[in-house]
PDB file of C-alpha atoms and ligand atoms in Angstrom:
ATOM      1  CA  MET A  30    -115.551 -43.375-121.843  1.00 56.00           C
ATOM      2  CA  ARG A  31    -112.433 -45.515-122.121  1.00 69.00           C
ATOM      3  CA  ARG A  32    -110.512 -43.054-119.960  1.00 75.00           C
ATOM      4  CA  ALA A  33    -113.097 -43.248-117.262  1.00 72.00           C
ATOM      5  CA  LEU A  34    -112.865 -47.043-117.310  1.00 70.00           C
ATOM      6  CA  VAL A  35    -109.062 -47.010-116.972  1.00 68.00           C
ATOM      7  CA  GLY A  36    -109.387 -44.472-114.157  1.00 67.00           C
ATOM      8  CA  ALA A  37    -111.877 -46.699-112.374  1.00 68.00           C
ATOM      9  CA  VAL A  38    -109.609 -49.739-112.665  1.00 66.00           C
ATOM     10  CA  VAL A  39    -106.588 -47.788-111.334  1.00 63.00           C
ATOM     11  CA  LEU A  40    -108.635 -46.446-108.449  1.00 63.00           C
ATOM     12  CA  GLY A  41    -109.935 -49.918-107.702  1.00 59.00           C
ATOM     13  CA  LEU A  42    -106.408 -51.354-107.647  1.00 59.00           C
ATOM     14  CA  ALA A  43    -105.184 -48.553-105.395  1.00 59.00           C
ATOM     15  CA  ALA A  44    -108.034 -49.172-102.991  1.00 58.00           C
ATOM     16  CA  ALA A  45    -107.301 -52.901-102.986  1.00 58.00           C
ATOM     17  CA  GLY A  46    -103.685 -52.081-102.139  1.00 58.00           C
ATOM     18  CA  CYS A  47    -104.797 -50.272 -99.007  1.00 59.00           C
ATOM     19  CA  GLU A  48    -106.699 -53.236 -97.746  1.00 69.00           C
ATOM     20  CA  GLN A  49    -103.604 -55.378 -97.474  1.00 73.00           C
ATOM     21  CA  ASP A  50    -103.113 -57.360 -94.254  1.00 83.00           C
ATOM     22  CA  GLU A  51    -100.168 -55.624 -92.574  1.00 84.00           C
ATOM     23  CA  THR A  52     -99.286 -58.650 -90.512  1.00 87.00           C
ATOM     24  CA  GLN A  53     -98.299 -60.499 -93.698  1.00 85.00           C
ATOM     25  CA  PRO A  54     -95.066 -59.825 -95.597  1.00 80.00           C
ATOM     26  CA  ASN A  55     -95.368 -58.024 -98.910  1.00 80.00           C
ATOM     27  CA  PHE A  56     -95.100 -59.686-102.233  1.00 80.00           C
ATOM     28  CA  GLU A  57     -91.427 -60.276-103.113  1.00 77.00           C
ATOM     29  CA  TYR A  58     -90.568 -59.085-106.605  1.00 78.00           C
ATOM     30  CA  ALA A  59     -86.946 -60.239-106.708  1.00 77.00           C
ATOM     31  CA  PRO A  60     -86.439 -62.839-103.991  1.00 77.00           C
ATOM     32  CA  ASP A  61     -82.816 -63.385-105.088  1.00 75.00           C
ATOM     33  CA  MET A  62     -81.966 -60.001-103.642  1.00 74.00           C
ATOM     34  CA  VAL A  63     -83.473 -60.917-100.279  1.00 74.00           C
ATOM     35  CA  SER A  64     -82.135 -64.434 -99.854  1.00 76.00           C
ATOM     36  CA  SER A  65     -78.615 -64.594-101.215  1.00 74.00           C
ATOM     37  CA  VAL A  66     -77.897 -67.277-103.766  1.00 80.00           C
ATOM     38  CA  PRO A  67     -74.169 -67.748-102.979  1.00 87.00           C
ATOM     39  CA  TYR A  68     -73.061 -69.659 -99.884  1.00 91.00           C
ATOM     40  CA  ASP A  69     -72.814 -67.575 -96.725  1.00 91.00           C
ATOM     41  CA  SER A  70     -69.265 -67.139 -95.375  1.00 92.00           C
ATOM     42  CA  PHE A  71     -69.741 -69.453 -92.410  1.00 93.00           C
ATOM     43  CA  ALA A  72     -72.159 -71.921 -94.041  1.00 93.00           C
ATOM     44  CA  PRO A  73     -71.097 -75.501 -94.743  1.00 94.00           C
ATOM     45  CA  ASN A  74     -70.121 -76.027 -98.362  1.00 95.00           C
ATOM     46  CA  PRO A  75     -70.061 -79.391-100.110  1.00 95.00           C
ATOM     47  CA  ASN A  76     -67.795 -78.058-102.889  1.00 94.00           C
ATOM     48  CA  THR A  77     -64.691 -77.161-100.899  1.00 92.00           C
ATOM     49  CA  PRO A  78     -62.075 -79.668 -99.667  1.00 90.00           C
ATOM     50  CA  ASP A  79     -62.690 -78.978 -95.974  1.00 89.00           C
ATOM     51  CA  GLY A  80     -66.456 -78.480 -96.282  1.00 94.00           C
ATOM     52  CA  LYS A  81     -66.322 -74.802 -95.228  1.00 93.00           C
ATOM     53  CA  THR A  82     -67.210 -71.825 -97.418  1.00 95.00           C
ATOM     54  CA  LEU A  83     -64.619 -69.515 -95.897  1.00 94.00           C
ATOM     55  CA  LEU A  84     -61.313 -71.143 -96.800  1.00 89.00           C
ATOM     56  CA  GLY A  85     -58.470 -71.011 -94.279  1.00 87.00           C
ATOM     57  CA  PRO A  86     -55.021 -69.732 -95.291  1.00 87.00           C
ATOM     58  CA  ALA A  87     -52.907 -72.241 -97.221  1.00 87.00           C
ATOM     59  CA  LYS A  88     -50.726 -74.458 -95.046  1.00 87.00           C
ATOM     60  CA  GLY A  89     -47.441 -72.844 -94.080  1.00 86.00           C
ATOM     61  CA  THR A  90     -48.541 -69.280 -94.833  1.00 88.00           C
ATOM     62  CA  VAL A  91     -47.236 -66.642 -92.459  1.00 86.00           C
ATOM     63  CA  PRO A  92     -49.143 -63.423 -91.747  1.00 83.00           C
ATOM     64  CA  ARG A  93     -47.304 -60.251 -92.776  1.00 83.00           C
ATOM     65  CA  GLY A  94     -45.144 -58.848 -90.026  1.00 76.00           C
ATOM     66  CA  HIS A  95     -45.224 -62.093 -88.046  1.00 76.00           C
ATOM     67  CA  LEU A  96     -42.034 -64.114 -87.738  1.00 75.00           C
ATOM     68  CA  PRO A  97     -42.660 -67.665 -86.569  1.00 80.00           C
ATOM     69  CA  LEU A  98     -40.368 -68.704 -83.734  1.00 85.00           C
ATOM     70  CA  HIS A  99     -39.310 -72.316 -84.132  1.00 88.00           C
ATOM     71  CA  LEU A 100     -38.292 -72.738 -80.535  1.00 92.00           C
ATOM     72  CA  ALA A 101     -40.035 -74.788 -77.880  1.00 94.00           C
ATOM     73  CA  ALA A 102     -39.908 -74.137 -74.135  1.00 95.00           C
ATOM     74  CA  GLY A 103     -37.158 -75.620 -71.952  1.00 95.00           C
ATOM     75  CA  PRO A 104     -33.510 -75.031 -71.094  1.00 96.00           C
ATOM     76  CA  GLU A 105     -32.060 -76.815 -74.160  1.00 97.00           C
ATOM     77  CA  GLU A 106     -34.154 -74.711 -76.488  1.00 97.00           C
ATOM     78  CA  ALA A 107     -33.212 -71.607 -74.483  1.00 97.00           C
ATOM     79  CA  ALA A 108     -29.536 -72.422 -75.006  1.00 97.00           C
ATOM     80  CA  ARG A 109     -30.165 -73.003 -78.729  1.00 97.00           C
ATOM     81  CA  ALA A 110     -31.922 -69.612 -78.934  1.00 97.00           C
ATOM     82  CA  GLY A 111     -28.805 -68.123 -77.356  1.00 97.00           C
ATOM     83  CA  ARG A 112     -26.659 -69.647 -80.095  1.00 97.00           C
ATOM     84  CA  GLU A 113     -28.936 -68.996 -83.056  1.00 96.00           C
ATOM     85  CA  LEU A 114     -30.845 -65.746 -82.478  1.00 96.00           C
ATOM     86  CA  LYS A 115     -29.414 -62.284 -82.878  1.00 96.00           C
ATOM     87  CA  ASN A 116     -31.107 -59.097 -81.731  1.00 96.00           C
ATOM     88  CA  PRO A 117     -32.516 -57.721 -85.009  1.00 94.00           C
ATOM     89  CA  TYR A 118     -32.865 -54.157 -83.682  1.00 94.00           C
ATOM     90  CA  PRO A 119     -29.841 -51.906 -83.450  1.00 95.00           C
ATOM     91  CA  SER A 120     -29.757 -49.978 -80.190  1.00 93.00           C
ATOM     92  CA  SER A 121     -30.954 -46.380 -80.336  1.00 94.00           C
ATOM     93  CA  PRO A 122     -32.456 -43.918 -77.859  1.00 94.00           C
ATOM     94  CA  GLU A 123     -35.964 -44.792 -79.149  1.00 95.00           C
ATOM     95  CA  VAL A 124     -35.327 -48.531 -78.836  1.00 96.00           C
ATOM     96  CA  LEU A 125     -33.979 -48.088 -75.293  1.00 96.00           C
ATOM     97  CA  ALA A 126     -36.930 -45.885 -74.322  1.00 96.00           C
ATOM     98  CA  ARG A 127     -39.376 -48.512 -75.549  1.00 97.00           C
ATOM     99  CA  GLY A 128     -37.358 -51.273 -73.847  1.00 97.00           C
ATOM    100  CA  GLU A 129     -37.459 -49.336 -70.591  1.00 97.00           C
ATOM    101  CA  THR A 130     -41.230 -48.875 -70.802  1.00 97.00           C
ATOM    102  CA  ALA A 131     -41.778 -52.585 -71.442  1.00 98.00           C
ATOM    103  CA  PHE A 132     -39.296 -53.593 -68.731  1.00 97.00           C
ATOM    104  CA  GLN A 133     -40.938 -51.364 -66.121  1.00 97.00           C
ATOM    105  CA  ARG A 134     -44.346 -52.626 -67.155  1.00 97.00           C
ATOM    106  CA  TYR A 135     -43.731 -56.361 -67.364  1.00 97.00           C
ATOM    107  CA  CYS A 136     -40.527 -57.197 -65.541  1.00 97.00           C
ATOM    108  CA  SER A 137     -40.096 -54.696 -62.700  1.00 96.00           C
ATOM    109  CA  PRO A 138     -42.915 -56.084 -60.511  1.00 95.00           C
ATOM    110  CA  CYS A 139     -40.666 -59.111 -59.925  1.00 95.00           C
ATOM    111  CA  HIS A 140     -37.152 -58.135 -60.939  1.00 96.00           C
ATOM    112  CA  GLY A 141     -37.323 -54.584 -59.547  1.00 95.00           C
ATOM    113  CA  ALA A 142     -37.077 -51.260 -61.386  1.00 95.00           C
ATOM    114  CA  GLY A 143     -33.291 -51.586 -61.567  1.00 95.00           C
ATOM    115  CA  GLY A 144     -33.237 -55.366 -62.177  1.00 96.00           C
ATOM    116  CA  LEU A 145     -31.874 -56.208 -58.725  1.00 95.00           C
ATOM    117  CA  GLY A 146     -34.550 -58.813 -58.009  1.00 94.00           C
ATOM    118  CA  ASP A 147     -36.313 -56.627 -55.440  1.00 93.00           C
ATOM    119  CA  GLY A 148     -39.690 -56.064 -57.135  1.00 93.00           C
ATOM    120  CA  LEU A 149     -42.921 -55.499 -55.248  1.00 92.00           C
ATOM    121  CA  VAL A 150     -43.983 -59.147 -55.425  1.00 90.00           C
ATOM    122  CA  THR A 151     -41.031 -60.326 -53.378  1.00 88.00           C
ATOM    123  CA  ALA A 152     -43.095 -60.075 -50.212  1.00 87.00           C
ATOM    124  CA  ARG A 153     -45.145 -63.072 -51.370  1.00 88.00           C
ATOM    125  CA  PHE A 154     -43.305 -64.482 -54.389  1.00 86.00           C
ATOM    126  CA  PRO A 155     -39.924 -66.234 -54.059  1.00 85.00           C
ATOM    127  CA  MET A 156     -37.254 -63.659 -54.750  1.00 85.00           C
ATOM    128  CA  PRO A 157     -36.331 -63.562 -58.436  1.00 92.00           C
ATOM    129  CA  PRO A 158     -32.624 -63.532 -59.215  1.00 92.00           C
ATOM    130  CA  SER A 159     -30.857 -60.234 -59.814  1.00 95.00           C
ATOM    131  CA  LEU A 160     -30.531 -59.517 -63.513  1.00 97.00           C
ATOM    132  CA  LEU A 161     -27.309 -57.668 -62.768  1.00 96.00           C
ATOM    133  CA  GLY A 162     -25.530 -60.818 -61.545  1.00 94.00           C
ATOM    134  CA  ALA A 163     -22.767 -62.617 -63.422  1.00 95.00           C
ATOM    135  CA  ARG A 164     -25.103 -65.358 -64.667  1.00 96.00           C
ATOM    136  CA  ALA A 165     -27.669 -63.008 -66.198  1.00 96.00           C
ATOM    137  CA  LYS A 166     -24.914 -60.833 -67.686  1.00 96.00           C
ATOM    138  CA  ALA A 167     -23.428 -63.852 -69.420  1.00 97.00           C
ATOM    139  CA  LEU A 168     -26.750 -64.978 -70.937  1.00 97.00           C
ATOM    140  CA  PRO A 169     -26.687 -64.348 -74.707  1.00 97.00           C
ATOM    141  CA  ASP A 170     -29.358 -61.993 -76.086  1.00 97.00           C
ATOM    142  CA  GLY A 171     -31.229 -64.836 -77.784  1.00 97.00           C
ATOM    143  CA  GLN A 172     -31.460 -66.773 -74.525  1.00 98.00           C
ATOM    144  CA  VAL A 173     -32.905 -63.770 -72.683  1.00 98.00           C
ATOM    145  CA  PHE A 174     -35.405 -63.418 -75.545  1.00 98.00           C
ATOM    146  CA  HIS A 175     -36.291 -67.093 -75.071  1.00 98.00           C
ATOM    147  CA  ILE A 176     -36.662 -66.713 -71.287  1.00 98.00           C
ATOM    148  CA  ILE A 177     -39.051 -63.775 -71.775  1.00 98.00           C
ATOM    149  CA  THR A 178     -40.993 -65.730 -74.408  1.00 97.00           C
ATOM    150  CA  HIS A 179     -41.279 -69.106 -72.670  1.00 97.00           C
ATOM    151  CA  GLY A 180     -40.344 -68.350 -69.062  1.00 97.00           C
ATOM    152  CA  GLN A 181     -37.787 -70.254 -67.006  1.00 96.00           C
ATOM    153  CA  GLY A 182     -38.351 -72.303 -63.859  1.00 94.00           C
ATOM    154  CA  LEU A 183     -40.613 -70.211 -61.629  1.00 92.00           C
ATOM    155  CA  MET A 184     -40.782 -67.319 -64.094  1.00 95.00           C
ATOM    156  CA  PRO A 185     -43.948 -67.490 -66.166  1.00 95.00           C
ATOM    157  CA  ALA A 186     -43.874 -67.108 -69.967  1.00 97.00           C
ATOM    158  CA  HIS A 187     -44.418 -63.554 -71.212  1.00 97.00           C
ATOM    159  CA  GLY A 188     -44.735 -64.367 -74.920  1.00 94.00           C
ATOM    160  CA  SER A 189     -48.422 -63.545 -74.982  1.00 93.00           C
ATOM    161  CA  GLN A 190     -47.966 -60.201 -73.213  1.00 96.00           C
ATOM    162  CA  VAL A 191     -44.794 -58.711 -74.613  1.00 96.00           C
ATOM    163  CA  ALA A 192     -44.662 -58.337 -78.422  1.00 94.00           C
ATOM    164  CA  PRO A 193     -41.570 -59.916 -80.058  1.00 94.00           C
ATOM    165  CA  GLU A 194     -40.038 -56.560 -81.016  1.00 95.00           C
ATOM    166  CA  ASP A 195     -40.576 -55.277 -77.473  1.00 97.00           C
ATOM    167  CA  ARG A 196     -38.824 -58.381 -76.099  1.00 97.00           C
ATOM    168  CA  TRP A 197     -35.734 -57.520 -78.142  1.00 97.00           C
ATOM    169  CA  LYS A 198     -35.928 -53.908 -76.983  1.00 97.00           C
ATOM    170  CA  VAL A 199     -36.188 -55.098 -73.367  1.00 98.00           C
ATOM    171  CA  VAL A 200     -32.988 -57.079 -73.966  1.00 98.00           C
ATOM    172  CA  HIS A 201     -31.230 -53.892 -75.120  1.00 97.00           C
ATOM    173  CA  TYR A 202     -32.527 -52.021 -72.086  1.00 97.00           C
ATOM    174  CA  LEU A 203     -31.477 -54.841 -69.762  1.00 97.00           C
ATOM    175  CA  ARG A 204     -27.918 -54.603 -71.136  1.00 97.00           C
ATOM    176  CA  THR A 205     -27.827 -50.917 -70.223  1.00 96.00           C
ATOM    177  CA  LEU A 206     -28.978 -51.764 -66.692  1.00 96.00           C
ATOM    178  CA  GLN A 207     -26.207 -54.319 -66.469  1.00 96.00           C
ATOM    179  CA  ASP A 208     -23.613 -51.965 -67.905  1.00 91.00           C
ATOM    180  CA  PRO A 209     -24.636 -48.276 -67.723  1.00 83.00           C
ATOM    181  CA  ALA A 210     -21.660 -47.342 -69.899  1.00 82.00           C
ATOM    182  CA  ARG A 211     -23.420 -48.984 -72.860  1.00 80.00           C
ATOM    183  CA  THR A 212     -26.059 -46.258 -73.063  1.00 74.00           C
ATOM    184  CA  ALA A 213     -23.447 -43.644 -73.789  1.00 64.00           C
ATOM    185  CA  ARG A 214     -21.407 -45.730 -76.235  1.00 58.00           C
ATOM    186  CA  LYS A 215     -22.236 -45.393 -79.906  1.00 56.00           C
ATOM    187  CA  ASP A 216     -20.435 -48.518 -81.069  1.00 53.00           C
ATOM    188  CA  VAL A 217     -22.867 -50.918 -79.392  1.00 55.00           C
ATOM    189  CA  PRO A 218     -24.839 -52.791 -82.018  1.00 53.00           C
TER     190      PRO A 218
HETATM  191  C1  HEC B  12     -43.743 -63.179 -61.915  1.00 89.72           C
HETATM  192  C2  HEC B  12     -42.417 -62.693 -61.658  1.00 89.72           C
HETATM  193  C3  HEC B  12     -41.511 -62.438 -62.847  1.00 89.72           C
HETATM  194  C4  HEC B  12     -41.733 -61.604 -63.915  1.00 89.72           C
HETATM  195  C5  HEC B  12     -42.947 -60.735 -64.198  1.00 89.72           C
HETATM  196  C6  HEC B  12     -40.550 -61.683 -64.733  1.00 89.72           C
HETATM  197  N1  HEC B  12     -39.644 -62.562 -64.183  1.00 89.72           N
HETATM  198 FE1  HEC B  12     -37.847 -63.020 -64.946  1.00 89.72          FE
HETATM  199  N2  HEC B  12     -37.577 -64.395 -63.472  1.00 89.72           N
HETATM  200  C7  HEC B  12     -38.434 -64.614 -62.400  1.00 89.72           C
HETATM  201  C8  HEC B  12     -37.942 -65.697 -61.592  1.00 89.72           C
HETATM  202  C9  HEC B  12     -38.580 -66.239 -60.327  1.00 89.72           C
HETATM  203  C10 HEC B  12     -36.758 -66.139 -62.222  1.00 89.72           C
HETATM  204  C11 HEC B  12     -35.873 -67.316 -61.792  1.00 89.72           C
HETATM  205  C12 HEC B  12     -36.409 -68.490 -62.572  1.00 89.72           C
HETATM  206  C13 HEC B  12     -35.760 -69.799 -62.235  1.00 89.72           C
HETATM  207  O1  HEC B  12     -34.678 -70.060 -62.814  1.00 89.72           O
HETATM  208  O2  HEC B  12     -36.349 -70.535 -61.448  1.00 89.72           O
HETATM  209  C14 HEC B  12     -36.558 -65.296 -63.391  1.00 89.72           C
HETATM  210  C15 HEC B  12     -35.491 -65.408 -64.268  1.00 89.72           C
HETATM  211  C16 HEC B  12     -35.213 -64.512 -65.275  1.00 89.72           C
HETATM  212  C17 HEC B  12     -34.002 -64.525 -66.068  1.00 89.72           C
HETATM  213  C18 HEC B  12     -32.851 -65.529 -65.930  1.00 89.72           C
HETATM  214  C19 HEC B  12     -31.950 -65.074 -64.874  1.00 89.72           C
HETATM  215  C20 HEC B  12     -30.978 -66.136 -64.469  1.00 89.72           C
HETATM  216  O3  HEC B  12     -30.012 -65.773 -63.784  1.00 89.72           O
HETATM  217  O4  HEC B  12     -31.195 -67.312 -64.817  1.00 89.72           O
HETATM  218  C21 HEC B  12     -34.073 -63.480 -66.925  1.00 89.72           C
HETATM  219  C22 HEC B  12     -33.043 -63.065 -67.959  1.00 89.72           C
HETATM  220  C23 HEC B  12     -35.351 -62.829 -66.675  1.00 89.72           C
HETATM  221  N3  HEC B  12     -36.001 -63.473 -65.664  1.00 89.72           N
HETATM  222  C24 HEC B  12     -35.779 -61.713 -67.350  1.00 89.72           C
HETATM  223  C25 HEC B  12     -37.071 -61.216 -67.225  1.00 89.72           C
HETATM  224  C26 HEC B  12     -37.587 -60.159 -68.054  1.00 89.72           C
HETATM  225  C27 HEC B  12     -36.803 -59.427 -69.132  1.00 89.72           C
HETATM  226  C28 HEC B  12     -38.881 -59.971 -67.687  1.00 89.72           C
HETATM  227  C29 HEC B  12     -39.911 -59.029 -68.285  1.00 89.72           C
HETATM  228  C30 HEC B  12     -40.254 -59.243 -69.650  1.00 89.72           C
HETATM  229  C31 HEC B  12     -39.159 -60.882 -66.583  1.00 89.72           C
HETATM  230  N4  HEC B  12     -38.048 -61.616 -66.356  1.00 89.72           N
HETATM  231  C32 HEC B  12     -40.357 -60.954 -65.916  1.00 89.72           C
HETATM  232  C33 HEC B  12     -39.603 -63.927 -62.159  1.00 89.72           C
HETATM  233  C34 HEC B  12     -40.202 -63.037 -63.023  1.00 89.72           C
END
């Protein structure tokens, strides 16, 4: 008798379950798992100093692999770069190959494939100077790096397009354009 009663109750409950209005959300057993209790990453947060949940990096931190360049644009800063910066990459066939790729990609449209200042744009753009001239040859490596980074006069800045290590490799490649004997010499730093 008791069994029959329990069976009837279970059946009744099951039937009631089927009658549920499907347009309404189900009963939530553990609402904490649905709506998170902690602050969301981008939500405002009254407990942090800057009112944001996602804290920014501490002041002065530098991302790995990124060297900050404390040089502004302009000729004085370019000259300072020439005095203070040294090419951190020793020349090697791989470095020169990469420098050549970057040079042909980013510099040759104006300066020409051989650096003579006869790139394709010269039909419409004022002729860039030859990079094989006495002035460009005498520019220290750091100054060329600065010119690529920040531009000079009519030349636009290329810092956002050419990665820092590629800029140094372009400098190595440029030296071989200026003095082809350098490619063959092993004593060149
Ligand atoms: C949009 C054209 C253009 C591109 C691209 C360009 N340059 Fe220039 N570059 C110029 C012009 C124009 C000048 C002369 C700037 C001035 O002094 O008015 C110049 C000047 C220079 C100078 C100084 C030469 C001197 O005698 O003062 C160097 C070095 C140089 N460029 C290297 C590069 C390198 C390396 C790249 C590639 C990463 C590059 N340029 C890309 C147009 C360009």
